[in-house]
């Protein structure tokens, strides 16, 4: 049976993620890559839905797979592969533009030269008894050639400030709603898209740093009713001060331990506000562009100090100012995938 084997690759992923100014940017970059790859897989899957076996997605194994790489592969009926690949490229480009429009709240967002970088190849050949090893090798060679023969869109950039995050790209004005301390950051349009995507899903650095402290407090509250009762009052006062401050707070919630009733804010929105040092008039003015009420700030600092006292009494160490991020990467990913049984003959082996 003759089929088209199509390989698609979203390029520049390591650079896109690496050109980040904060952990929020890294999270946003990863979120965007996964969003675009899942869209590509879903678009291909929907167009392959009526195709007879062996046609279908190779990887990801399903369009809603929880984990994806920057590569997509599928088998299509002979002669239909290029058409499906072009449709995928159009959908990815459209979604990227929609993301920029949402970031900058305009139908005419700044450009992002070189993004998204989607390359694809389609080769035709036989599948015999479910195996397509020769076809796979041919597609891999074609993809190497496609990546070397790059296609660039001509871009004219007038003299302007370059992005400190992405050298070679122009810096653009921060989108509306950006925090005051972000206004001076020279980010590209893609950089701001990463920042917005990350800030919607990723907790702040200080919230992450306090997560172990808050988890231990919740564990102690669940095991000791006296500690739980003492925490209820301090959490209530801290929450009341934060409500009066009228600033953006994290949406993430700790899920590692059960949360006693009434202490939900400690597991969620209080993540960045549990230390007395956080309640500082000058710092709040700089980060949020507000003139905070000193009485509110003093009340918040007092409540955070009381929380720290409860923690000391319960034997819970104070929050650490440091945390670690462990990153695992695999070089030569394409070669590794090429050696897998699934890619070779279409059948998974234990």
PDB file of N, CA, C and O in Angstrom, residues 184-223:
ATOM      1  N   UNK A 184      10.065  48.965  31.752  1.00  0.00           N
ATOM      2  CA  UNK A 184      11.418  49.276  31.295  1.00  0.00           C
ATOM      3  C   UNK A 184      12.112  48.086  30.629  1.00  0.00           C
ATOM      4  O   UNK A 184      13.238  48.217  30.142  1.00  0.00           O
ATOM      5  N   UNK A 185      11.456  46.928  30.606  1.00  0.00           N
ATOM      6  CA  UNK A 185      12.070  45.757  29.980  1.00  0.00           C
ATOM      7  C   UNK A 185      11.957  45.862  28.460  1.00  0.00           C
ATOM      8  O   UNK A 185      10.883  46.124  27.920  1.00  0.00           O
ATOM      9  N   UNK A 186      13.071  45.653  27.787  1.00  0.00           N
ATOM     10  CA  UNK A 186      13.089  45.744  26.319  1.00  0.00           C
ATOM     11  C   UNK A 186      12.807  44.362  25.725  1.00  0.00           C
ATOM     12  O   UNK A 186      13.725  43.625  25.359  1.00  0.00           O
ATOM     13  N   UNK A 187      11.544  44.005  25.646  1.00  0.00           N
ATOM     14  CA  UNK A 187      11.148  42.698  25.125  1.00  0.00           C
ATOM     15  C   UNK A 187      10.637  42.813  23.697  1.00  0.00           C
ATOM     16  O   UNK A 187      10.047  43.819  23.310  1.00  0.00           O
ATOM     17  N   UNK A 188      10.833  41.758  22.931  1.00  0.00           N
ATOM     18  CA  UNK A 188      10.266  41.685  21.583  1.00  0.00           C
ATOM     19  C   UNK A 188       8.786  41.333  21.686  1.00  0.00           C
ATOM     20  O   UNK A 188       8.276  41.018  22.771  1.00  0.00           O
ATOM     21  N   UNK A 189       8.094  41.368  20.558  1.00  0.00           N
ATOM     22  CA  UNK A 189       6.675  41.001  20.556  1.00  0.00           C
ATOM     23  C   UNK A 189       6.502  39.562  21.036  1.00  0.00           C
ATOM     24  O   UNK A 189       5.597  39.257  21.821  1.00  0.00           O
ATOM     25  N   UNK A 190       7.373  38.667  20.563  1.00  0.00           N
ATOM     26  CA  UNK A 190       7.302  37.273  21.010  1.00  0.00           C
ATOM     27  C   UNK A 190       7.606  37.169  22.502  1.00  0.00           C
ATOM     28  O   UNK A 190       7.023  36.342  23.215  1.00  0.00           O
ATOM     29  N   UNK A 191       8.516  38.017  22.985  1.00  0.00           N
ATOM     30  CA  UNK A 191       8.851  38.013  24.400  1.00  0.00           C
ATOM     31  C   UNK A 191       7.667  38.389  25.268  1.00  0.00           C
ATOM     32  O   UNK A 191       7.428  37.788  26.325  1.00  0.00           O
ATOM     33  N   UNK A 192       6.899  39.379  24.821  1.00  0.00           N
ATOM     34  CA  UNK A 192       5.711  39.767  25.585  1.00  0.00           C
ATOM     35  C   UNK A 192       4.645  38.680  25.533  1.00  0.00           C
ATOM     36  O   UNK A 192       3.913  38.475  26.507  1.00  0.00           O
ATOM     37  N   UNK A 193       4.554  37.976  24.405  1.00  0.00           N
ATOM     38  CA  UNK A 193       3.602  36.859  24.309  1.00  0.00           C
ATOM     39  C   UNK A 193       3.960  35.777  25.321  1.00  0.00           C
ATOM     40  O   UNK A 193       3.089  35.210  25.984  1.00  0.00           O
ATOM     41  N   UNK A 194       5.261  35.493  25.459  1.00  0.00           N
ATOM     42  CA  UNK A 194       5.706  34.526  26.460  1.00  0.00           C
ATOM     43  C   UNK A 194       5.357  35.005  27.865  1.00  0.00           C
ATOM     44  O   UNK A 194       4.889  34.228  28.697  1.00  0.00           O
ATOM     45  N   UNK A 195       5.614  36.272  28.132  1.00  0.00           N
ATOM     46  CA  UNK A 195       5.373  36.821  29.469  1.00  0.00           C
ATOM     47  C   UNK A 195       3.895  36.692  29.842  1.00  0.00           C
ATOM     48  O   UNK A 195       3.555  36.285  30.954  1.00  0.00           O
ATOM     49  N   UNK A 196       3.010  37.044  28.907  1.00  0.00           N
ATOM     50  CA  UNK A 196       1.580  36.974  29.208  1.00  0.00           C
ATOM     51  C   UNK A 196       1.121  35.533  29.389  1.00  0.00           C
ATOM     52  O   UNK A 196       0.330  35.228  30.288  1.00  0.00           O
ATOM     53  N   UNK A 197       1.596  34.648  28.531  1.00  0.00           N
ATOM     54  CA  UNK A 197       1.207  33.239  28.643  1.00  0.00           C
ATOM     55  C   UNK A 197       1.682  32.651  29.957  1.00  0.00           C
ATOM     56  O   UNK A 197       0.964  31.894  30.622  1.00  0.00           O
ATOM     57  N   UNK A 198       2.905  33.001  30.364  1.00  0.00           N
ATOM     58  CA  UNK A 198       3.442  32.474  31.609  1.00  0.00           C
ATOM     59  C   UNK A 198       2.753  33.034  32.834  1.00  0.00           C
ATOM     60  O   UNK A 198       2.487  32.304  33.793  1.00  0.00           O
ATOM     61  N   UNK A 199       2.438  34.322  32.817  1.00  0.00           N
ATOM     62  CA  UNK A 199       1.833  34.954  33.993  1.00  0.00           C
ATOM     63  C   UNK A 199       0.424  34.448  34.243  1.00  0.00           C
ATOM     64  O   UNK A 199      -0.074  34.516  35.371  1.00  0.00           O
ATOM     65  N   UNK A 200      -0.229  33.918  33.210  1.00  0.00           N
ATOM     66  CA  UNK A 200      -1.582  33.401  33.380  1.00  0.00           C
ATOM     67  C   UNK A 200      -1.596  32.007  33.987  1.00  0.00           C
ATOM     68  O   UNK A 200      -2.586  31.582  34.557  1.00  0.00           O
ATOM     69  N   UNK A 201      -0.474  31.272  33.846  1.00  0.00           N
ATOM     70  CA  UNK A 201      -0.465  29.887  34.289  1.00  0.00           C
ATOM     71  C   UNK A 201       0.600  29.583  35.345  1.00  0.00           C
ATOM     72  O   UNK A 201       0.507  28.566  36.026  1.00  0.00           O
ATOM     73  N   UNK A 202       1.592  30.456  35.474  1.00  0.00           N
ATOM     74  CA  UNK A 202       2.751  30.131  36.287  1.00  0.00           C
ATOM     75  C   UNK A 202       2.800  31.021  37.516  1.00  0.00           C
ATOM     76  O   UNK A 202       2.689  32.243  37.395  1.00  0.00           O
ATOM     77  N   UNK A 203       2.942  30.453  38.708  1.00  0.00           N
ATOM     78  CA  UNK A 203       3.013  31.275  39.915  1.00  0.00           C
ATOM     79  C   UNK A 203       4.295  32.087  39.963  1.00  0.00           C
ATOM     80  O   UNK A 203       5.280  31.757  39.309  1.00  0.00           O
ATOM     81  N   UNK A 204       4.283  33.150  40.744  1.00  0.00           N
ATOM     82  CA  UNK A 204       5.455  34.006  40.852  1.00  0.00           C
ATOM     83  C   UNK A 204       6.593  33.282  41.561  1.00  0.00           C
ATOM     84  O   UNK A 204       6.393  32.284  42.260  1.00  0.00           O
ATOM     85  N   UNK A 205       7.796  33.811  41.381  1.00  0.00           N
ATOM     86  CA  UNK A 205       8.981  33.213  41.995  1.00  0.00           C
ATOM     87  C   UNK A 205       8.861  33.175  43.516  1.00  0.00           C
ATOM     88  O   UNK A 205       9.182  32.168  44.154  1.00  0.00           O
ATOM     89  N   UNK A 206       8.396  34.259  44.110  1.00  0.00           N
ATOM     90  CA  UNK A 206       8.288  34.295  45.575  1.00  0.00           C
ATOM     91  C   UNK A 206       7.234  33.309  46.064  1.00  0.00           C
ATOM     92  O   UNK A 206       7.343  32.748  47.150  1.00  0.00           O
ATOM     93  N   UNK A 207       6.203  33.078  45.264  1.00  0.00           N
ATOM     94  CA  UNK A 207       5.187  32.101  45.644  1.00  0.00           C
ATOM     95  C   UNK A 207       5.760  30.687  45.628  1.00  0.00           C
ATOM     96  O   UNK A 207       5.484  29.873  46.513  1.00  0.00           O
ATOM     97  N   UNK A 208       6.578  30.396  44.605  1.00  0.00           N
ATOM     98  CA  UNK A 208       7.234  29.087  44.543  1.00  0.00           C
ATOM     99  C   UNK A 208       8.166  28.907  45.741  1.00  0.00           C
ATOM    100  O   UNK A 208       8.212  27.844  46.368  1.00  0.00           O
ATOM    101  N   UNK A 209       8.917  29.960  46.064  1.00  0.00           N
ATOM    102  CA  UNK A 209       9.882  29.877  47.159  1.00  0.00           C
ATOM    103  C   UNK A 209       9.208  29.613  48.505  1.00  0.00           C
ATOM    104  O   UNK A 209       9.811  29.029  49.404  1.00  0.00           O
ATOM    105  N   UNK A 210       7.946  30.038  48.646  1.00  0.00           N
ATOM    106  CA  UNK A 210       7.247  29.849  49.919  1.00  0.00           C
ATOM    107  C   UNK A 210       6.420  28.565  49.954  1.00  0.00           C
ATOM    108  O   UNK A 210       5.775  28.273  50.967  1.00  0.00           O
ATOM    109  N   UNK A 211       6.403  27.789  48.867  1.00  0.00           N
ATOM    110  CA  UNK A 211       5.500  26.640  48.778  1.00  0.00           C
ATOM    111  C   UNK A 211       5.802  25.570  49.830  1.00  0.00           C
ATOM    112  O   UNK A 211       4.883  24.996  50.431  1.00  0.00           O
ATOM    113  N   UNK A 212       7.100  25.286  50.065  1.00  0.00           N
ATOM    114  CA  UNK A 212       7.443  24.271  51.074  1.00  0.00           C
ATOM    115  C   UNK A 212       7.010  24.727  52.469  1.00  0.00           C
ATOM    116  O   UNK A 212       6.466  23.930  53.254  1.00  0.00           O
ATOM    117  N   UNK A 213       7.237  26.005  52.762  1.00  0.00           N
ATOM    118  CA  UNK A 213       6.821  26.570  54.050  1.00  0.00           C
ATOM    119  C   UNK A 213       5.309  26.436  54.237  1.00  0.00           C
ATOM    120  O   UNK A 213       4.829  25.984  55.282  1.00  0.00           O
ATOM    121  N   UNK A 214       4.554  26.799  53.225  1.00  0.00           N
ATOM    122  CA  UNK A 214       3.093  26.736  53.327  1.00  0.00           C
ATOM    123  C   UNK A 214       2.587  25.303  53.407  1.00  0.00           C
ATOM    124  O   UNK A 214       1.623  25.011  54.128  1.00  0.00           O
ATOM    125  N   UNK A 215       3.238  24.401  52.675  1.00  0.00           N
ATOM    126  CA  UNK A 215       2.840  22.986  52.730  1.00  0.00           C
ATOM    127  C   UNK A 215       3.021  22.420  54.136  1.00  0.00           C
ATOM    128  O   UNK A 215       2.146  21.713  54.661  1.00  0.00           O
ATOM    129  N   UNK A 216       4.161  22.734  54.761  1.00  0.00           N
ATOM    130  CA  UNK A 216       4.413  22.234  56.113  1.00  0.00           C
ATOM    131  C   UNK A 216       3.415  22.817  57.118  1.00  0.00           C
ATOM    132  O   UNK A 216       2.962  22.124  58.033  1.00  0.00           O
ATOM    133  N   UNK A 217       3.097  24.095  56.940  1.00  0.00           N
ATOM    134  CA  UNK A 217       2.116  24.710  57.836  1.00  0.00           C
ATOM    135  C   UNK A 217       0.752  24.034  57.705  1.00  0.00           C
ATOM    136  O   UNK A 217       0.068  23.776  58.708  1.00  0.00           O
ATOM    137  N   UNK A 218       0.336  23.751  56.480  1.00  0.00           N
ATOM    138  CA  UNK A 218      -0.951  23.095  56.265  1.00  0.00           C
ATOM    139  C   UNK A 218      -0.952  21.683  56.834  1.00  0.00           C
ATOM    140  O   UNK A 218      -1.959  21.213  57.386  1.00  0.00           O
ATOM    141  N   UNK A 219       0.181  20.988  56.714  1.00  0.00           N
ATOM    142  CA  UNK A 219       0.288  19.649  57.302  1.00  0.00           C
ATOM    143  C   UNK A 219       0.139  19.708  58.817  1.00  0.00           C
ATOM    144  O   UNK A 219      -0.579  18.893  59.419  1.00  0.00           O
ATOM    145  N   UNK A 220       0.816  20.672  59.441  1.00  0.00           N
ATOM    146  CA  UNK A 220       0.731  20.828  60.898  1.00  0.00           C
ATOM    147  C   UNK A 220      -0.670  21.211  61.322  1.00  0.00           C
ATOM    148  O   UNK A 220      -1.178  20.736  62.340  1.00  0.00           O
ATOM    149  N   UNK A 221      -1.314  22.081  60.542  1.00  0.00           N
ATOM    150  CA  UNK A 221      -2.688  22.491  60.866  1.00  0.00           C
ATOM    151  C   UNK A 221      -3.637  21.310  60.790  1.00  0.00           C
ATOM    152  O   UNK A 221      -4.576  21.199  61.595  1.00  0.00           O
ATOM    153  N   UNK A 222      -3.408  20.416  59.808  1.00  0.00           N
ATOM    154  CA  UNK A 222      -4.267  19.247  59.680  1.00  0.00           C
ATOM    155  C   UNK A 222      -4.048  18.233  60.780  1.00  0.00           C
ATOM    156  O   UNK A 222      -4.961  17.495  61.156  1.00  0.00           O
ATOM    157  N   UNK A 223      -2.822  18.178  61.327  1.00  0.00           N
ATOM    158  CA  UNK A 223      -2.501  17.200  62.357  1.00  0.00           C
ATOM    159  C   UNK A 223      -2.718  17.724  63.772  1.00  0.00           C
ATOM    160  O   UNK A 223      -2.839  16.939  64.719  1.00  0.00           O
TER     161      UNK A 223
END
